[in-house]
PDB file of C-alpha atoms in Angstrom:
ATOM      1  CA  MET A   8     -10.157 -10.026   4.385  1.00  0.00           C
ATOM      2  CA  GLN A   9     -10.188  -7.427   1.597  1.00  0.00           C
ATOM      3  CA  ARG A  10      -7.875  -8.059  -1.318  1.00  0.00           C
ATOM      4  CA  ILE A  11      -5.342  -5.549  -2.640  1.00  0.00           C
ATOM      5  CA  THR A  12      -6.387  -4.099  -5.956  1.00  0.00           C
ATOM      6  CA  LEU A  13      -4.204  -2.655  -8.687  1.00  0.00           C
ATOM      7  CA  ARG A  14      -4.978   0.152 -11.103  1.00  0.00           C
ATOM      8  CA  LYS A  15      -6.261  -1.043 -14.426  1.00  0.00           C
ATOM      9  CA  ASP A  16      -3.241   0.549 -16.070  1.00  0.00           C
ATOM     10  CA  TRP A  17      -0.672  -0.505 -13.462  1.00  0.00           C
ATOM     11  CA  GLU A  18       1.592  -2.178 -16.032  1.00  0.00           C
ATOM     12  CA  GLU A  19       1.943   1.193 -17.767  1.00  0.00           C
ATOM     13  CA  GLN A  20       3.051   2.857 -14.507  1.00  0.00           C
ATOM     14  CA  VAL A  21       6.025   0.608 -13.765  1.00  0.00           C
ATOM     15  CA  THR A  22       8.664  -1.195 -15.824  1.00  0.00           C
ATOM     16  CA  PRO A  23       9.020  -4.995 -15.897  1.00  0.00           C
ATOM     17  CA  GLU A  24      12.342  -4.532 -14.077  1.00  0.00           C
ATOM     18  CA  GLU A  25      10.562  -2.659 -11.247  1.00  0.00           C
ATOM     19  CA  THR A  26       8.037  -5.467 -10.972  1.00  0.00           C
ATOM     20  CA  THR A  27      10.773  -8.048 -10.765  1.00  0.00           C
ATOM     21  CA  LYS A  28      12.640  -6.003  -8.163  1.00  0.00           C
ATOM     22  CA  HIS A  29       9.369  -5.686  -6.207  1.00  0.00           C
ATOM     23  CA  ARG A  30       8.925  -9.438  -6.100  1.00  0.00           C
ATOM     24  CA  GLU A  31      12.577 -10.044  -5.153  1.00  0.00           C
ATOM     25  CA  ILE A  32      12.416  -7.569  -2.239  1.00  0.00           C
ATOM     26  CA  ILE A  33       9.283  -9.221  -0.885  1.00  0.00           C
ATOM     27  CA  GLU A  34      10.879 -12.730  -1.152  1.00  0.00           C
ATOM     28  CA  LYS A  35      14.103 -11.569   0.633  1.00  0.00           C
ATOM     29  CA  ALA A  36      12.176  -9.759   3.328  1.00  0.00           C
ATOM     30  CA  ASN A  37       9.934 -12.784   4.013  1.00  0.00           C
ATOM     31  CA  GLN A  38      13.016 -14.971   4.412  1.00  0.00           C
ATOM     32  CA  ARG A  39      14.869 -12.677   6.783  1.00  0.00           C
ATOM     33  CA  GLU A  40      11.728 -11.234   8.436  1.00  0.00           C
ATOM     34  CA  TYR A  41      12.723  -7.530   8.155  1.00  0.00           C
ATOM     35  CA  LEU A  42      13.226  -4.855   5.513  1.00  0.00           C
ATOM     36  CA  LEU A  43      16.040  -2.496   4.760  1.00  0.00           C
ATOM     37  CA  LYS A  44      15.164   1.211   4.542  1.00  0.00           C
ATOM     38  CA  ARG A  45      15.908   1.463   0.819  1.00  0.00           C
ATOM     39  CA  GLU A  46      13.759  -1.618   0.160  1.00  0.00           C
ATOM     40  CA  ALA A  47      10.823  -0.098   2.151  1.00  0.00           C
ATOM     41  CA  GLU A  48      11.172   3.157   0.138  1.00  0.00           C
ATOM     42  CA  PHE A  49      11.048   1.228  -3.134  1.00  0.00           C
ATOM     43  CA  LEU A  50       8.010  -0.808  -2.084  1.00  0.00           C
ATOM     44  CA  LEU A  51       6.092   2.321  -1.009  1.00  0.00           C
ATOM     45  CA  LYS A  52       6.988   4.117  -4.250  1.00  0.00           C
ATOM     46  CA  TYR A  53       5.836   1.043  -6.254  1.00  0.00           C
ATOM     47  CA  ASP A  54       2.503   0.841  -4.371  1.00  0.00           C
ATOM     48  CA  LYS A  55       1.846   4.533  -4.988  1.00  0.00           C
ATOM     49  CA  LYS A  56       2.276   3.926  -8.714  1.00  0.00           C
ATOM     50  CA  THR A  57       0.258   0.730  -9.002  1.00  0.00           C
ATOM     51  CA  ARG A  58      -2.490   0.499  -6.376  1.00  0.00           C
ATOM     52  CA  SER A  59      -6.127   1.532  -6.231  1.00  0.00           C
ATOM     53  CA  CYS A  60      -8.503   1.619  -3.299  1.00  0.00           C
ATOM     54  CA  SER A  61     -10.296  -1.699  -2.990  1.00  0.00           C
ATOM     55  CA  ASP A  62     -13.625   0.011  -2.325  1.00  0.00           C
ATOM     56  CA  CYS A  63     -13.847   3.271  -4.411  1.00  0.00           C
ATOM     57  CA  GLY A  64     -11.296   2.157  -7.042  1.00  0.00           C
ATOM     58  CA  LYS A  65      -9.424   5.471  -7.093  1.00  0.00           C
ATOM     59  CA  SER A  66      -5.675   5.527  -7.558  1.00  0.00           C
ATOM     60  CA  TYR A  67      -3.218   7.006  -5.087  1.00  0.00           C
ATOM     61  CA  GLU A  68      -2.820  10.107  -7.312  1.00  0.00           C
ATOM     62  CA  ASP A  69      -6.601  10.616  -7.533  1.00  0.00           C
ATOM     63  CA  ILE A  70      -7.017  10.259  -3.759  1.00  0.00           C
ATOM     64  CA  MET A  71      -4.165  12.670  -2.901  1.00  0.00           C
ATOM     65  CA  SER A  72      -5.148  15.276  -5.497  1.00  0.00           C
ATOM     66  CA  SER A  73      -8.674  15.387  -4.115  1.00  0.00           C
ATOM     67  CA  GLY A  74      -7.375  16.328  -0.657  1.00  0.00           C
ATOM     68  CA  ARG A  75      -8.043  12.890   0.806  1.00  0.00           C
ATOM     69  CA  ALA A  76      -5.566  10.614   2.530  1.00  0.00           C
ATOM     70  CA  TRP A  77      -4.297   7.039   2.487  1.00  0.00           C
ATOM     71  CA  MET A  78      -2.781   5.265   5.485  1.00  0.00           C
ATOM     72  CA  TYR A  79       0.466   3.349   5.132  1.00  0.00           C
ATOM     73  CA  ALA A  80       1.165  -0.283   5.954  1.00  0.00           C
ATOM     74  CA  THR A  81       4.303  -0.866   7.930  1.00  0.00           C
ATOM     75  CA  ALA A  82       6.832  -3.601   8.540  1.00  0.00           C
ATOM     76  CA  PRO A  83       9.880  -3.803  10.853  1.00  0.00           C
ATOM     77  CA  ASP A  84      13.500  -3.062  10.050  1.00  0.00           C
ATOM     78  CA  ARG A  85      16.225  -5.136  11.588  1.00  0.00           C
ATOM     79  CA  TYR A  86      15.996  -3.153  14.812  1.00  0.00           C
ATOM     80  CA  GLY A  87      12.190  -3.530  15.141  1.00  0.00           C
ATOM     81  CA  ASN A  88      11.385   0.020  14.041  1.00  0.00           C
ATOM     82  CA  ASP A  89       8.357   0.392  11.720  1.00  0.00           C
ATOM     83  CA  LEU A  90       8.995   1.382   8.133  1.00  0.00           C
ATOM     84  CA  ASN A  91       6.275   2.548   5.724  1.00  0.00           C
ATOM     85  CA  ILE A  92       6.246  -0.108   3.060  1.00  0.00           C
ATOM     86  CA  GLY A  93       2.973   0.285   1.204  1.00  0.00           C
ATOM     87  CA  LEU A  94      -0.621   1.429   1.208  1.00  0.00           C
ATOM     88  CA  PHE A  95      -3.515   0.034   3.241  1.00  0.00           C
ATOM     89  CA  VAL A  96      -6.125  -1.872   1.192  1.00  0.00           C
ATOM     90  CA  ARG A  97      -8.552   1.051   1.306  1.00  0.00           C
ATOM     91  CA  CYS A  98      -8.027   4.807   1.177  1.00  0.00           C
ATOM     92  CA  PHE A  99      -8.665   6.630   4.486  1.00  0.00           C
ATOM     93  CA  LYS A 100     -12.221   7.748   3.641  1.00  0.00           C
ATOM     94  CA  CYS A 101     -13.274   4.210   2.581  1.00  0.00           C
ATOM     95  CA  SER A 102     -11.542   2.754   5.695  1.00  0.00           C
ATOM     96  CA  LEU A 103     -13.572   5.011   7.939  1.00  0.00           C
ATOM     97  CA  LEU A 104     -16.800   4.193   6.072  1.00  0.00           C
ATOM     98  CA  HIS A 105     -16.044   0.470   6.341  1.00  0.00           C
ATOM     99  CA  ALA A 106     -15.393   0.788  10.107  1.00  0.00           C
ATOM    100  CA  VAL A 107     -18.716   2.619  10.631  1.00  0.00           C
ATOM    101  CA  LEU A 108     -20.654   0.121   8.564  1.00  0.00           C
ATOM    102  CA  THR A 109     -19.115  -2.942  10.299  1.00  0.00           C
ATOM    103  CA  CYS A 110     -18.771  -1.624  13.828  1.00  0.00           C
ATOM    104  CA  GLY A 111     -21.429   1.069  14.030  1.00  0.00           C
ATOM    105  CA  MET A 112     -21.089   4.723  15.056  1.00  0.00           C
ATOM    106  CA  PRO A 113     -19.333   5.442  18.378  1.00  0.00           C
ATOM    107  CA  GLU A 114     -21.603   6.841  21.078  1.00  0.00           C
TER     108      GLU A 114
END
């Protein structure tokens, strides 16, 4: 399993209070097994500020400004609907490349 990577300057992108809130939301969500919409919005915003692709190392801003894409990770709300809560481990381009390298080209 690929590990989540953070930007080298991630601590400059968020405040200590945001990092604390991030941890608290994750702890609460793990206990109750769902997220509230405002929590999901915060987690996604936090990821966009702090994450980098685990393969190419580019930040969310670099990926999006170059016309590339990044898929979102989801989690359920209390009704079972998927909420976007964060970014996949790899940007979309690196995810496709990884799939081709591990599974081969489709025929």
